[in-house]
Coordinates of C-alpha atoms (C1' of nucleotides) in Angstrom, one line a residue:
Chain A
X26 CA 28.3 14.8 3.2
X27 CA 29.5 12.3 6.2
X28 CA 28.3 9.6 4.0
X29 CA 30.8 10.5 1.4
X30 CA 33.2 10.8 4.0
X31 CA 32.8 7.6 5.5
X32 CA 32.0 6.0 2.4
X33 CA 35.5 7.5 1.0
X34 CA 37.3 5.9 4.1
X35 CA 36.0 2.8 4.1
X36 CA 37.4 1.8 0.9
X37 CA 40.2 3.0 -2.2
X38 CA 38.0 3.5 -4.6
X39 CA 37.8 4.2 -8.0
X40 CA 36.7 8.4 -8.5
X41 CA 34.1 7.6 -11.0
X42 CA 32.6 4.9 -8.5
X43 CA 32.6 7.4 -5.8
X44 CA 30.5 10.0 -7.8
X45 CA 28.2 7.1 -8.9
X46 CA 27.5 5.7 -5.7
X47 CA 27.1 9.0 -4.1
X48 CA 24.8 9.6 -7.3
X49 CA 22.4 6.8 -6.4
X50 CA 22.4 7.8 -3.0
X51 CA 21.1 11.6 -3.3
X52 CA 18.8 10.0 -5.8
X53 CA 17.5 6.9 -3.5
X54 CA 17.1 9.3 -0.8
X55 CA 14.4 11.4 -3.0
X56 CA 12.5 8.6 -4.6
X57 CA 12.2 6.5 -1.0
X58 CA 11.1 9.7 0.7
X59 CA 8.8 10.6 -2.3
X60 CA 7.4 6.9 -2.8
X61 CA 7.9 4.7 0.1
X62 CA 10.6 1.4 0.7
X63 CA 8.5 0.0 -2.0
X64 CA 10.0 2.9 -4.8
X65 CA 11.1 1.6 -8.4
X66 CA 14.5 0.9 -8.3
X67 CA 14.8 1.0 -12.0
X68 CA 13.7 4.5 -11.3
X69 CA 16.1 5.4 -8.9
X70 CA 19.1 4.6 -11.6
X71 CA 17.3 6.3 -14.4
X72 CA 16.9 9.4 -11.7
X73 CA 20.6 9.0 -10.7
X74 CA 21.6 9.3 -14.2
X75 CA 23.1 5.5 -13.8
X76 CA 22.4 2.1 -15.5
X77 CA 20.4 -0.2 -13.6
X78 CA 23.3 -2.9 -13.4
X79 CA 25.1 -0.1 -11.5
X80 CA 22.7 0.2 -9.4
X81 CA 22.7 -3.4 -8.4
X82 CA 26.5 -3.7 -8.3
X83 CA 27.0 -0.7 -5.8
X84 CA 23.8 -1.8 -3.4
X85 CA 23.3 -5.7 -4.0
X86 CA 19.5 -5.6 -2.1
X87 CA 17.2 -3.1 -1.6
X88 CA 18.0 -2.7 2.0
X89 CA 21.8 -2.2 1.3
X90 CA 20.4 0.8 -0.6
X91 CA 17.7 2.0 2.0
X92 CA 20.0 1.9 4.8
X93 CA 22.9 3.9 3.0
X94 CA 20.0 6.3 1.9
X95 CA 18.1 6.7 5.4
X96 CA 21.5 7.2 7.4
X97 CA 21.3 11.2 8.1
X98 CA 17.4 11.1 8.7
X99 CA 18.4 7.8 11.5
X100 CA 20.6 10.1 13.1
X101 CA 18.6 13.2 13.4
X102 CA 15.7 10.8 15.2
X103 CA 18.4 9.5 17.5
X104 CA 19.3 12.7 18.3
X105 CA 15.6 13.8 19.2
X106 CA 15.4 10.6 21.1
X107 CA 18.3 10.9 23.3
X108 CA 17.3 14.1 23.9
X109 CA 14.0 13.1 25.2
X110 CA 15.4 10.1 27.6
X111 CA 17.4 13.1 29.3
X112 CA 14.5 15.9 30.1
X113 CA 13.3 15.8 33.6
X114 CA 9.6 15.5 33.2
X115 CA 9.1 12.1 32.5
X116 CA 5.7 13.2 31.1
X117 CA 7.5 15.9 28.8
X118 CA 10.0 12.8 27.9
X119 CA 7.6 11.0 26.6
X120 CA 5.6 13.6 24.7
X121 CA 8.6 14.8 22.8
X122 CA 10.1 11.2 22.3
X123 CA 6.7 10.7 20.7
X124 CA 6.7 14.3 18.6
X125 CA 10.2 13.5 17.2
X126 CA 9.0 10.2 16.4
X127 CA 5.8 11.2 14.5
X128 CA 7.8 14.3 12.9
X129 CA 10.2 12.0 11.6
X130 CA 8.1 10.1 9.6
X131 CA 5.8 12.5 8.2
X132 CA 9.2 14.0 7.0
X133 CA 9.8 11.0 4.8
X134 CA 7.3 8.0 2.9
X135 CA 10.2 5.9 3.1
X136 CA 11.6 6.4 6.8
X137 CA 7.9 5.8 7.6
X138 CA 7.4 2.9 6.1
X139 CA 10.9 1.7 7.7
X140 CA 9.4 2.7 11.2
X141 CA 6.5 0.3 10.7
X142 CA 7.7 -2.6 9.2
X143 CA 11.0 -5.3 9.7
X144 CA 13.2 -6.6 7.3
X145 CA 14.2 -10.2 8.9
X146 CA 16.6 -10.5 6.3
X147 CA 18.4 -7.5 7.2
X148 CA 20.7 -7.8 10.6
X149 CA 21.5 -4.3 10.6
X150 CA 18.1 -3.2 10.3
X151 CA 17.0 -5.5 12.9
X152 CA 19.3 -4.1 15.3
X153 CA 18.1 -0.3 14.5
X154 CA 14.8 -1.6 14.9
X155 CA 15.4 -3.3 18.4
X156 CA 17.5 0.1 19.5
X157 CA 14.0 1.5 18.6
X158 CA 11.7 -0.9 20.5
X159 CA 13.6 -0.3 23.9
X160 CA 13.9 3.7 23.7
X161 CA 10.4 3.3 23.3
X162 CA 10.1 0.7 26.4
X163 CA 12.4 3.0 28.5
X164 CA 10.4 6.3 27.5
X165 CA 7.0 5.1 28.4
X166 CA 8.1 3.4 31.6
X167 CA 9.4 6.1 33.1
X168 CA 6.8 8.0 32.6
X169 CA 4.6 5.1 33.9
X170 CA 6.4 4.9 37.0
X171 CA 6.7 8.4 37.6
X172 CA 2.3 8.3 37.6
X173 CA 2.1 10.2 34.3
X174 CA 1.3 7.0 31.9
X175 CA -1.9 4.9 32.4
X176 CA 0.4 1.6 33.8
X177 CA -2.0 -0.7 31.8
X178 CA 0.0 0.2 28.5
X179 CA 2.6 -1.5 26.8
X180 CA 5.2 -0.9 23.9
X181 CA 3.3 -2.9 21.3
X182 CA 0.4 0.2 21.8
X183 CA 2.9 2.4 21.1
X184 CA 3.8 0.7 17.6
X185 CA 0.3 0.4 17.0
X186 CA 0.6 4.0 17.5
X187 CA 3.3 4.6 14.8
X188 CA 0.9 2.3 12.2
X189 CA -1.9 4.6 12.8
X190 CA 0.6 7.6 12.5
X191 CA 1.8 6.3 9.5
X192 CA -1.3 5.8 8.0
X193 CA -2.3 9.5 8.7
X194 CA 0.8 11.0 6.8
X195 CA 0.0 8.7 3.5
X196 CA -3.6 10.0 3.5
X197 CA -2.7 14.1 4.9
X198 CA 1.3 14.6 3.7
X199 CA 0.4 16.4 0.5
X200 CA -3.3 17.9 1.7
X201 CA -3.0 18.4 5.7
X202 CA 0.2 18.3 6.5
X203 CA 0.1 18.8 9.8
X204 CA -2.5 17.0 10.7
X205 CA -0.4 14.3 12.4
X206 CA 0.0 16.6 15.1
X207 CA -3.7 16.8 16.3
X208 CA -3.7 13.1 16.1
X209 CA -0.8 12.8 18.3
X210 CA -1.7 15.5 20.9
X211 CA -5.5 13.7 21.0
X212 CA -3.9 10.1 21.4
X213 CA -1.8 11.4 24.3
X214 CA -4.6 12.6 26.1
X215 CA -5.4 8.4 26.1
X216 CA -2.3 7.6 27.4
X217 CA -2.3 9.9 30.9
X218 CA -2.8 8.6 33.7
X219 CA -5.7 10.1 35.3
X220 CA -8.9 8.6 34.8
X221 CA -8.1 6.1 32.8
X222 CA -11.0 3.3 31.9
X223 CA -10.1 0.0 31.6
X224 CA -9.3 -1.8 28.4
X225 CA -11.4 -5.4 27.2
X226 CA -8.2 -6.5 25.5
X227 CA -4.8 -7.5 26.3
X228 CA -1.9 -5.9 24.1
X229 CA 0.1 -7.6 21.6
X230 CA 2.5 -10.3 22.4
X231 CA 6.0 -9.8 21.2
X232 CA 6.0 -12.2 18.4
X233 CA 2.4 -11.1 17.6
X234 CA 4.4 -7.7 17.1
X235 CA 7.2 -9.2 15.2
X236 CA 5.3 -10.9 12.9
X237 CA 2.6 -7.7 12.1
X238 CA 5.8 -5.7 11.4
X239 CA 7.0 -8.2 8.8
X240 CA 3.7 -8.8 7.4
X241 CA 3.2 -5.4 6.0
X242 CA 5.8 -6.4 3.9
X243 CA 3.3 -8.3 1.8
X244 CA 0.6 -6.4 1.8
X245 CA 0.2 -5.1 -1.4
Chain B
X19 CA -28.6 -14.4 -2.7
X20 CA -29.9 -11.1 -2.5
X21 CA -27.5 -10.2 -5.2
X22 CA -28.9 -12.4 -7.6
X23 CA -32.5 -12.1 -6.7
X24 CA -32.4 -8.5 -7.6
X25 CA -30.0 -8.6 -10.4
X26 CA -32.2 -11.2 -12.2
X27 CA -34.8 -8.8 -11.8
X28 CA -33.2 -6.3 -13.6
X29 CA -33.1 -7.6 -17.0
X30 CA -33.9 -10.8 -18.8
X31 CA -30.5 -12.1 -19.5
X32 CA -29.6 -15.1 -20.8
X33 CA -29.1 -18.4 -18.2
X34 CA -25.4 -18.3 -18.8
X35 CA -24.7 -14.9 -18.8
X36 CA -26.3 -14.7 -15.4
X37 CA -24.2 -17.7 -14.1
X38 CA -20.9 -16.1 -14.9
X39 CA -22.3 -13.0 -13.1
X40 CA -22.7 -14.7 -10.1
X41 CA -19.6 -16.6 -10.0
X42 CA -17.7 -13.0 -10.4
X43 CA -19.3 -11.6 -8.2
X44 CA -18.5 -14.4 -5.8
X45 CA -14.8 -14.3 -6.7
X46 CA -14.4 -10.5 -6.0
X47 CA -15.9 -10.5 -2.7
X48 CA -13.2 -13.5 -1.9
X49 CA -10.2 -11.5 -3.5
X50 CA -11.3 -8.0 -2.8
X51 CA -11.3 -9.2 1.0
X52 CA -8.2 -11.2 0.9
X53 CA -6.1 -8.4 -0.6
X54 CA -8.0 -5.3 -0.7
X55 CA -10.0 -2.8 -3.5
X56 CA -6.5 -2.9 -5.9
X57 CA -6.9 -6.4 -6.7
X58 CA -5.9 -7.7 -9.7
X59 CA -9.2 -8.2 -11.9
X60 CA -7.4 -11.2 -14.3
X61 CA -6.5 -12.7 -11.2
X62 CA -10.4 -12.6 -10.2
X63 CA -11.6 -13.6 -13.8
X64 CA -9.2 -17.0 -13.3
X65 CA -10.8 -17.4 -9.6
X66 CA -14.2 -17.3 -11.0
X67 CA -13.3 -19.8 -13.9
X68 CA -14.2 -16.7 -16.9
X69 CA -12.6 -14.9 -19.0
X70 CA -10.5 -11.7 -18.5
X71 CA -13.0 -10.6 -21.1
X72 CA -16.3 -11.2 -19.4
X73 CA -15.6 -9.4 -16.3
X74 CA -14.9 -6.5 -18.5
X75 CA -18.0 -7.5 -20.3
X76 CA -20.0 -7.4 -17.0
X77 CA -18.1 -4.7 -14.8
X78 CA -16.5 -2.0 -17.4
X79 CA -14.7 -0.6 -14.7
X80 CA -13.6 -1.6 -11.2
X81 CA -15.5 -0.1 -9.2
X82 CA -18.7 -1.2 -10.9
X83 CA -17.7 -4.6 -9.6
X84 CA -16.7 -3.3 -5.9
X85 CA -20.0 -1.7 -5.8
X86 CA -22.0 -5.2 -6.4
X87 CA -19.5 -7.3 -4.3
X88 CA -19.6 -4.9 -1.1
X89 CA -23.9 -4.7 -1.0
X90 CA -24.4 -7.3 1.9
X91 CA -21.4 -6.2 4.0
X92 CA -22.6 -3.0 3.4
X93 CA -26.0 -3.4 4.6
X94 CA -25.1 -5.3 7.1
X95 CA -22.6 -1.9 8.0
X96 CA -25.2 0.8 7.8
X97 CA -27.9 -1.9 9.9
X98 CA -25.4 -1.6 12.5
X99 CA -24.9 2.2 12.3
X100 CA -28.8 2.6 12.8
X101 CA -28.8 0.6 15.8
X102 CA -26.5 2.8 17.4
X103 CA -28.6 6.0 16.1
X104 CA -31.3 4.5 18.5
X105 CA -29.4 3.7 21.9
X106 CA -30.9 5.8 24.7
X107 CA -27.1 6.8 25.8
X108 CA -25.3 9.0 23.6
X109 CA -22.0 8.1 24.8
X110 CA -23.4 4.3 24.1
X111 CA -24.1 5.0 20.8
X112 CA -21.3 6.2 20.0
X113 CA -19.2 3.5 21.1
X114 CA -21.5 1.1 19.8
X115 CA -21.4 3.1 16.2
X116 CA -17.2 3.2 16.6
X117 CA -17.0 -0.8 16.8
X118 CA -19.6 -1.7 14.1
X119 CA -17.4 0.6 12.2
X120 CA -14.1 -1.0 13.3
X121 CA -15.3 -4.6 13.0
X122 CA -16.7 -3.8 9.3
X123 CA -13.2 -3.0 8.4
X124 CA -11.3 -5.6 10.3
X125 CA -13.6 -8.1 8.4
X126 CA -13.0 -7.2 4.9
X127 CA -9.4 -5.7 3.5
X128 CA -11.4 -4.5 0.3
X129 CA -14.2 -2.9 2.7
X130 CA -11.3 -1.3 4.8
X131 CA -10.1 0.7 1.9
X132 CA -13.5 1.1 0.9
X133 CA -14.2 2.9 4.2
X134 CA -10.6 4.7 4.3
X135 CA -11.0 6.4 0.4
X136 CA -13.6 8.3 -1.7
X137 CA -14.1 7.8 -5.4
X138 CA -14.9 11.0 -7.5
X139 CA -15.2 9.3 -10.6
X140 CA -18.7 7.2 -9.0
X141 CA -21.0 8.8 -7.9
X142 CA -22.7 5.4 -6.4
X143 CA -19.9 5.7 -3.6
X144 CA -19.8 9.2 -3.1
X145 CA -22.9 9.0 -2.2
X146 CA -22.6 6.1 0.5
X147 CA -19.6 8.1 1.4
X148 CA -21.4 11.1 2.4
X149 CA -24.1 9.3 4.3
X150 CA -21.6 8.0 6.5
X151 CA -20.0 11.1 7.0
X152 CA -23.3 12.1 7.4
X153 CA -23.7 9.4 9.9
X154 CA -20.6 10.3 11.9
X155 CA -21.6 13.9 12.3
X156 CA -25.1 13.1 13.8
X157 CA -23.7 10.3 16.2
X158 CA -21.0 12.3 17.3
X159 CA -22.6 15.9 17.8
X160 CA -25.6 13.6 20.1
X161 CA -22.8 12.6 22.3
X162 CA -20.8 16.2 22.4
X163 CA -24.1 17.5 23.4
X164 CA -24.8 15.0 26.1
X165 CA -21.7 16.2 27.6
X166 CA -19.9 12.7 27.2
X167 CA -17.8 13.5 24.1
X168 CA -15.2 15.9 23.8
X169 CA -16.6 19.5 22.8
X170 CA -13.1 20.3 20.6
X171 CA -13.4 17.2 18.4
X172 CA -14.8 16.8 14.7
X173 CA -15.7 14.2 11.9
X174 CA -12.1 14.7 10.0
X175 CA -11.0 13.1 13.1
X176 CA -13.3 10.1 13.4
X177 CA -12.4 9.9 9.9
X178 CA -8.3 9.7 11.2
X179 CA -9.4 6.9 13.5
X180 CA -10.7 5.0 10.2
X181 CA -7.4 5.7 8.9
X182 CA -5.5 4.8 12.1
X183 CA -7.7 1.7 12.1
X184 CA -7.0 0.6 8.7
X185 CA -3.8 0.7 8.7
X186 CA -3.9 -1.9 12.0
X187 CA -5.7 -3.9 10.7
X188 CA -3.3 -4.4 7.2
X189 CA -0.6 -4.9 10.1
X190 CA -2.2 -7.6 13.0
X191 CA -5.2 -9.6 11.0
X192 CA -3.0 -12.5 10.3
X193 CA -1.2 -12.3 13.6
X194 CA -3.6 -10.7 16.4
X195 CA -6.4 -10.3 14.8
X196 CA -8.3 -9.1 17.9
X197 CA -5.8 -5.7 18.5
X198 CA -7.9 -3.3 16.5
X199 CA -10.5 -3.5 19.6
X200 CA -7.6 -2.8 22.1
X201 CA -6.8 0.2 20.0
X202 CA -10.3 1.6 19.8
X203 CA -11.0 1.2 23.3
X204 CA -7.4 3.4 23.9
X205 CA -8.6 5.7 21.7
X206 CA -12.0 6.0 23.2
X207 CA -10.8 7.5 26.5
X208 CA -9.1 10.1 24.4
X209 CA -12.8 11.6 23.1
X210 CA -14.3 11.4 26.9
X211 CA -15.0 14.8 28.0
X212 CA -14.0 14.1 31.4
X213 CA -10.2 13.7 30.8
X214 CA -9.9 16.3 27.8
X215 CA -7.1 18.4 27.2
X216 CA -6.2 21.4 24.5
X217 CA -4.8 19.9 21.2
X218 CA -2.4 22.2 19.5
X219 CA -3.9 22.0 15.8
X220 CA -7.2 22.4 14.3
X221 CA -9.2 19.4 12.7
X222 CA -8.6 19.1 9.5
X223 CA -11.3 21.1 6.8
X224 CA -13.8 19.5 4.8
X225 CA -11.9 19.9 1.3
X226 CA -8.7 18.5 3.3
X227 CA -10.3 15.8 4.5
X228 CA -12.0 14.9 0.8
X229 CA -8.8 15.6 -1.1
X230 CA -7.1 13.0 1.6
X231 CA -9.2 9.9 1.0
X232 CA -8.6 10.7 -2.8
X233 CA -4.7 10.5 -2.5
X234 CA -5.0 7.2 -0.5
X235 CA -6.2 6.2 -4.0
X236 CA -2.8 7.2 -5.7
X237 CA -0.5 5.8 -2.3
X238 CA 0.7 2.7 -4.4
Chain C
dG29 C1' -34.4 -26.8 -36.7
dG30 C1' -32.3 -22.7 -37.9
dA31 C1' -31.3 -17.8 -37.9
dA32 C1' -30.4 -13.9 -35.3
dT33 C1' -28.5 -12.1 -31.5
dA34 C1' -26.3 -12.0 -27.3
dC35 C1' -22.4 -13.6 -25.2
dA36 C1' -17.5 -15.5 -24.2
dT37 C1' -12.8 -16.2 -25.2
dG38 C1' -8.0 -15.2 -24.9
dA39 C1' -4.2 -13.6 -27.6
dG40 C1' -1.9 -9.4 -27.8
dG41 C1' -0.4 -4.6 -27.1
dC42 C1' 1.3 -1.7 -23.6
dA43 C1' 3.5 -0.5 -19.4
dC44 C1' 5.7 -1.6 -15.3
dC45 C1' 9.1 -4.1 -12.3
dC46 C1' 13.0 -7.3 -10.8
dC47 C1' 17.5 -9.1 -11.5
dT48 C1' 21.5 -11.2 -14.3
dC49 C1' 25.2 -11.4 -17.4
dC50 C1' 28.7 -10.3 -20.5
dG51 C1' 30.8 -7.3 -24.0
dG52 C1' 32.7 -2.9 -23.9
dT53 C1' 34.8 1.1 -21.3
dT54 C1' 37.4 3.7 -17.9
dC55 C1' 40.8 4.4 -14.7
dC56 C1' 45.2 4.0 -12.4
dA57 C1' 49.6 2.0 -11.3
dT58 C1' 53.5 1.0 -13.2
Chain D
dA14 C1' 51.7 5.0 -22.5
dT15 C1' 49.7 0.8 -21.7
dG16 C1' 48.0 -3.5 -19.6
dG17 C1' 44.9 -5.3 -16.7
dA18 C1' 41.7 -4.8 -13.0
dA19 C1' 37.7 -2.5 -11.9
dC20 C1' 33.7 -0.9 -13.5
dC21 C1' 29.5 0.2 -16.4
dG22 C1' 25.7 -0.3 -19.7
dG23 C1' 21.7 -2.1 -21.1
dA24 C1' 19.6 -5.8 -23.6
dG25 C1' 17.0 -9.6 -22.2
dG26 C1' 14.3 -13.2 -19.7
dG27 C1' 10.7 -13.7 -16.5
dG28 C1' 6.9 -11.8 -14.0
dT29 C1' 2.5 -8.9 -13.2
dG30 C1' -1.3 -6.1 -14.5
dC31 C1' -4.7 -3.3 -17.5
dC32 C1' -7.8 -3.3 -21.2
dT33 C1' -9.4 -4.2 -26.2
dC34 C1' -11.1 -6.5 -30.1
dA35 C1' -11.6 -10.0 -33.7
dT36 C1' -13.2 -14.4 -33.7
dG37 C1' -15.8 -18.2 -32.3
dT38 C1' -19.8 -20.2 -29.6
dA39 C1' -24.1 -20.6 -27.0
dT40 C1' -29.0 -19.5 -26.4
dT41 C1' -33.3 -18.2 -27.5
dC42 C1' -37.2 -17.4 -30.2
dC43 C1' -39.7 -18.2 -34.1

DNA sequence: GGAATACATGAGGCACCCCTCCGGTTCCAT
DNA sequence: ATGGAACCGGAGGGGTGCCTCATGTATTCC
């Protein structure tokens, strides 16, 4: 809806292009949410009722496809997340930047994936993805220096958070699905501040971070 | 060693026949690790310098040939779980039986998914399957009962930490491949008794949880 | 040493997937 | 109404993987 819009604006098109491309769209969305980043793009045209040279003439890479196709869902975790950074409870902040991020991605395979991984390739998915990493920096330390947070946690735990998560909702979606909500509610109770024990391990360097994001890219 | 000691054991088979045996069995434990249980069983054949044939001829199906090329991490696995069945302190135990567990998968990516999924169609891993569950139950329920561990927890969510876990260590074993300890150590402070709070969801059932580990199996 | 048997080989059928390229089609402006 | 630009289709080349089976080879035992 304000893809076609925008879409529409952007450039004179022909009509039967229009439908096409809005055709691949609805379809990409279904198959990335159904199957992961990883979907069958040879699928996606068949689904979309479109040759597969279409396919690759409207979106030229896979991520030109999957960031067209993951727009609306993008915005309605924005949303949530502003929304958190503005409560007054930096606690509460926290807990419901956290809940809108776990929601979002047991609401979609592919939007999950795209929380977890990085496309290096892909400058406009880098910046979403660095948009992402300081919400997430700002969220936790104001609730750190407000007492809430155990101060001995950093945003890579948080990501390591969003792998586990992510992992949950491949195994659960279809059986339990909301079982990502007890593992969220049980992992906060680690991240208060009270009576926190000490950890034998330093967290995740920045590039360590990175580079775990783009390698699950290749595996398998 | 083992391996071969018992398998020559089993039946008189000709020299070479027991050579080729070896070598695959060699091969999958180097591939199955390196990229996990889907491995591509030509690309094993090649690495142990046999035919695509012969593997089939020796392993009809694939998980005949996990089940051989897991036995020594396995035992070396359920060695450690007994060890922490015998630690005076429940809590201890536990924790010592949490980070056998966690190592065992950050040492093997076919072992990980191993530990993550169940297989219906063997009934060899099924039943390893349910002793570990088994094996979870007893350790945790010592240290609910001790008073250390959390009274509202279950084994479906040990099993979620597996999950959580796995997933980690796909993302930081090239890069930090030390974080999985960081993680579990987090997550530890979330089962103490001493800082519990209510969780909003009930632990996934038995059924849920089986049905889960299956679908792992169909998640690309 | 030779026959019987156990074993190994690898081409080949099938099913996916990625991506390109060019002949044919559709649309729109004039 | 028609020419030309914009667009589409889909065959095809290249790759991976699973699994089978007819054919050829090695070993063992007499």
């Amino acid at each position: 809806m304000s893809t076609s819009e925008v879409e529409r604006a952007r450039a004179p098109w022909r009509r039967d292009a229009q439908k096409r491309h809005d055709r691949l769209i609805e379809a990409a969305r279904r198959e990335f949410a159904a199957r992961g980043v990883d979907a069958s793009l040879e699928r996606i045209a068949r689904e979309a009722g479109v040759a597969i040279g279409t396919l690759y003439r409207h979106f030229p890479t896979r991520l030109d496809l999957l960031v067209a196709a993951f727009e609306p869902r993008l915005q309605e975790f924005l949303e949530g997340a502003e929304k958190a950074m503005e409560m007054d409870d930096p606690w509460e902040g926290f807990v419901y930047y956290m809940e809108n991020l776990f929601r979002a991605q047991a609401g979609d395979r592919g939007f999950n994936d795209f929380l977890s991984r990085r496309f290096p390739s892909s400058p406009e998915t880098e910046r979403i993805h660095d948009q992402v990493c300081h919400q997430i920096e700002a969220v936790l330390t104001r609730a750190q220096e407000a007492g809430k947070a155990r101060p001995d946690i950093a945003m890579a735990d948080i990501v390591n958070l969003i792998w586990s998560n992510g992992r949950m909702i491949d195994a659960t979606s279809v059986t339990a699905p909301n079982a990502w909500r007890r593992h969220l509610y049980l992992m906060l109770d680690a991240y208060r501040a009270e009576r926190a024990h000490p950890i034998p391990e330093a967290p995740m360097t920045d590039e360590q971070l990175y580079d775990a994001m783009v390698q699950l890219n290749k595996v398998d």
